[in-house]
Amino acid sequence: MSGRAGERLAQLRAELDRLSHEYYVLDAPTRSDEEYDRLFRELLEIEAEHPEWVTPDSPSQRVGAAPAAGFAAVRHAEPMLSLGNAFSDEEVLAFDRRIREQLGGGEKPVRYSVEPKYDGLAISLRYEAGRFVQGATRGDGQTGEDVTSNLRTVRAIPLRLRTDEPPELLEVRGEVLLYKSDFERMNAEQSARGEKIFVNPRNAAAGSLRQLDPAATARRPLRFLAYGIGASRGFDVPPTQSGLLDALAAFGMPVGERETRVGATELLAYFAELGARRVSLPYEIDGVVYKVDERRDQQRLGFVARAPRFALAHKFPAQEAETELLDIEIQVGRTGALTPVARLAPVFVGGTTVSNATLHNEDEIRRKGLLIGDRVVVRRAGDVIPEVVRSLPEHRPAEGEPGHERLREFRMPQHCPVCGSQAAREPGEAAWRCQGGLVCAAQRKQALLHFGQRRAMDIDGLGEKIVEQLIARDLVHSPADLYRLDADTLAGLERMGEKSAARLVAAIAASRTCSLARFLFGLGIRHVGEEIARILAAAFGSVEAIMAADWAALQEEKTRLQKENTRRRAKGELLEPDPFEGIGPEIISALQNFFGEARNREVIAELLAAGVAIEPAAPAPAPTIVADGDARATLAGRTFVLTGTLPGMSREEAAGLIRAAGGTVSGSVSARTSYVVAGEAAGSKLARAQALDIPVIDEAGLLALLAGGET
Ligand code: JCF
């Protein structure tokens, strides 16, 4: 780069970087947008004349080419943590007390760095020798998605750190978000173009960051605010969090407002102040973050599971609004659960217009005493699904008043609204379920994938993408239809060559011969997992015998036997043997419901007619007994609940490991749960564990337990 043009180019780059910094970081622009555009065009002209002068950190390089095949996985050099939550003053006081105790300082108040908790998307920016080289989403905290090309388009993110002595490596952590005003403008433009409207700034930011075309991301007015660092080399990490934020700001990083406060009382005062200012902030926040300011103290406090012990997110309470319950509709989930959903008169709550909300189940509707036509309170907490909290019966129009005729009680339908099969509520369960598992369109995909999986009919190559196409093209309604597919039809699908089509047809054909246990498991009957399927196969011996079973009579027999054996046990007499040991009343009831649905029986008959040949069942293996002190019994007596997506293994694999070590895996969290193993996107089970004070561990914690350690 030399001569007059070269000098001008250097000048333009410096000037454009300065203008971006003034605008996005200092929030104090000195020039108009038109001026920026004029300088930018001049830069483009010089670079067009001298393409050899274009460097990756030129302002012109913010919009590059799209990544060829989606987003690659990036392993964070240091994991991206989450924060512990508090919803009450007491929890904040307890947090502060614990910190003082652990630091051994007694009554001496602790200094905290405090800031708003931005409601955006956590990302990590990697700077090598001061240049932005890679940006990634948080993902599961260990591995995220490479969204470098999209992050380059975010003008608030410097492509170069503003320093002459950049660190060799610096990972900057922060949040990508949209300012409220930009969000509204963007939505107005989207709407004018007849395109999708986003529900809130957070969703809009997330959607923008995951655009496959960086040019599309570039059109979205994304911002970035830094709040910390990950790995670094050659960086003199300041001794306090507040000092660190100042250092990041000095590097030209946008850092939000921040201050330090001393002692818990001041934390609560900050929370109240920010709560009062919340609506006038340019961005959405869902609480505040407190962090022990001294880095030395942070290090002494360490981490629990995925969150630092030295930091806390104090969340604002959920937001509520009143509206009208227009109707209650039924949604059928992919496992057949019928969920009542409230249709609401649209209402603005917690930053979003809400017109649907979950009602969970029949009992909840009854417990809340809701009538269709009622005025109701709707609540939205963060990004949680909105819910109807209660009705306001005092607003119910009396007989003769307008609106009274609209009031009516909700009744759970007796049939699935999607397929018309019987709906049933199993004892001890809150949800009604469609019993047409093999024929219901809502459950079709799940049913086919379950049927074809390795542990069931083992149809190699029947993956999600193929199943989706088979359904979309109306080629397959039930598992029996699989056996009618030919290679020509399959070769017409996307991602299907002639060879793979032939292979799939062969795999389907080969699956015709199978064991009764696999066949039963493959039907996807509720509560009938592999183990139960094996017991049933051994007890009945053939599909015909199972189809002919009198489940109601079996249920009665089971009850009688249980009573009889309770009596005998009390008297110390020999117990009457139970041929259906392990098959409890819930399972019998699920079998009764499944085989009671004529259309399920039809599909089974079709499967047999299509040539599915079931081998005679082998006798059930004796249960393995794990001795005390056996290495395999390290988890004996402990009950685990798995939730969310684990980074390194499937839930089934995790459950297998736990069982192999003598532990028990349960589907729901109760006071008897020993540990909840939480992965990404863990939901209500995690919340329930926290409410019941049950230890929550991650995959690494589980592996440590399995290795014989404690978390
Ligand atoms: O939103 C924030 N201000 C914020 C979020 C600040 C932090 O120090 C955070 C965070 C999320 C996770 N720290 C972590 C570990």
mmCIF file of C-alpha atoms and ligand atoms in Angstrom, residues 80-83 115-120 122 138 173-175 225-228 241 245 286-291 306-308 310-311 313, ligand 1:
data_model
loop_
_atom_site.group_PDB
_atom_site.id
_atom_site.type_symbol
_atom_site.label_atom_id
_atom_site.label_comp_id
_atom_site.label_asym_id
_atom_site.label_seq_id
_atom_site.Cartn_x
_atom_site.Cartn_y
_atom_site.Cartn_z
ATOM 1 C CA MET A 80 -18.762 -20.390 28.441
ATOM 2 C CA LEU A 81 -20.494 -20.560 31.768
ATOM 3 C CA SER A 82 -23.977 -19.670 32.833
ATOM 4 C CA LEU A 83 -25.027 -17.811 35.935
ATOM 5 C CA GLU A 115 -24.455 -4.425 35.553
ATOM 6 C CA PRO A 116 -27.732 -5.021 33.725
ATOM 7 C CA LYS A 117 -28.363 -8.573 32.568
ATOM 8 C CA TYR A 118 -28.763 -8.199 28.823
ATOM 9 C CA ASP A 119 -31.490 -10.234 27.201
ATOM 10 C CA GLY A 120 -29.575 -11.223 24.092
ATOM 11 C CA ALA A 122 -24.144 -15.004 24.526
ATOM 12 C CA ARG A 138 -22.431 -20.251 23.367
ATOM 13 C CA ARG A 173 -17.387 -12.708 26.006
ATOM 14 C CA GLY A 174 -20.599 -10.769 25.706
ATOM 15 C CA GLU A 175 -24.078 -10.553 24.357
ATOM 16 C CA LEU A 225 -21.994 -5.593 24.626
ATOM 17 C CA ALA A 226 -18.994 -7.211 26.308
ATOM 18 C CA TYR A 227 -19.063 -8.417 29.917
ATOM 19 C CA GLY A 228 -16.048 -10.648 30.357
ATOM 20 C CA GLN A 241 -13.922 -7.238 37.181
ATOM 21 C CA LEU A 245 -14.412 -4.015 31.800
ATOM 22 C CA ASP A 286 -34.157 -9.487 32.389
ATOM 23 C CA GLY A 287 -32.364 -8.690 35.631
ATOM 24 C CA VAL A 288 -29.015 -7.591 36.957
ATOM 25 C CA VAL A 289 -25.698 -9.383 37.379
ATOM 26 C CA TYR A 290 -23.605 -9.184 40.523
ATOM 27 C CA LYS A 291 -19.989 -10.320 40.394
ATOM 28 C CA ARG A 306 -21.584 -24.701 35.036
ATOM 29 C CA ALA A 307 -21.756 -21.465 36.969
ATOM 30 C CA PRO A 308 -19.231 -19.387 38.877
ATOM 31 C CA PHE A 310 -18.782 -15.567 42.615
ATOM 32 C CA ALA A 311 -21.566 -14.302 40.363
ATOM 33 C CA ALA A 313 -28.110 -13.174 38.074
HETATM 34 O O1 JCF B 1 -25.800 -10.062 30.722
HETATM 35 C C1 JCF B 1 -24.818 -9.845 31.415
HETATM 36 N N1 JCF B 1 -24.537 -8.641 31.800
HETATM 37 C C2 JCF B 1 -23.925 -10.956 31.818
HETATM 38 C C3 JCF B 1 -24.234 -12.268 31.467
HETATM 39 C C4 JCF B 1 -22.774 -10.680 32.560
HETATM 40 C C5 JCF B 1 -21.943 -11.707 32.933
HETATM 41 O O2 JCF B 1 -20.843 -11.451 33.633
HETATM 42 C C6 JCF B 1 -22.224 -13.043 32.586
HETATM 43 C C7 JCF B 1 -23.385 -13.308 31.846
HETATM 44 C C8 JCF B 1 -23.638 -14.638 31.503
HETATM 45 C C9 JCF B 1 -22.768 -15.628 31.911
HETATM 46 N N2 JCF B 1 -21.366 -14.031 32.969
HETATM 47 C C10 JCF B 1 -21.626 -15.298 32.631
HETATM 48 C C11 JCF B 1 -20.709 -16.339 33.084
#
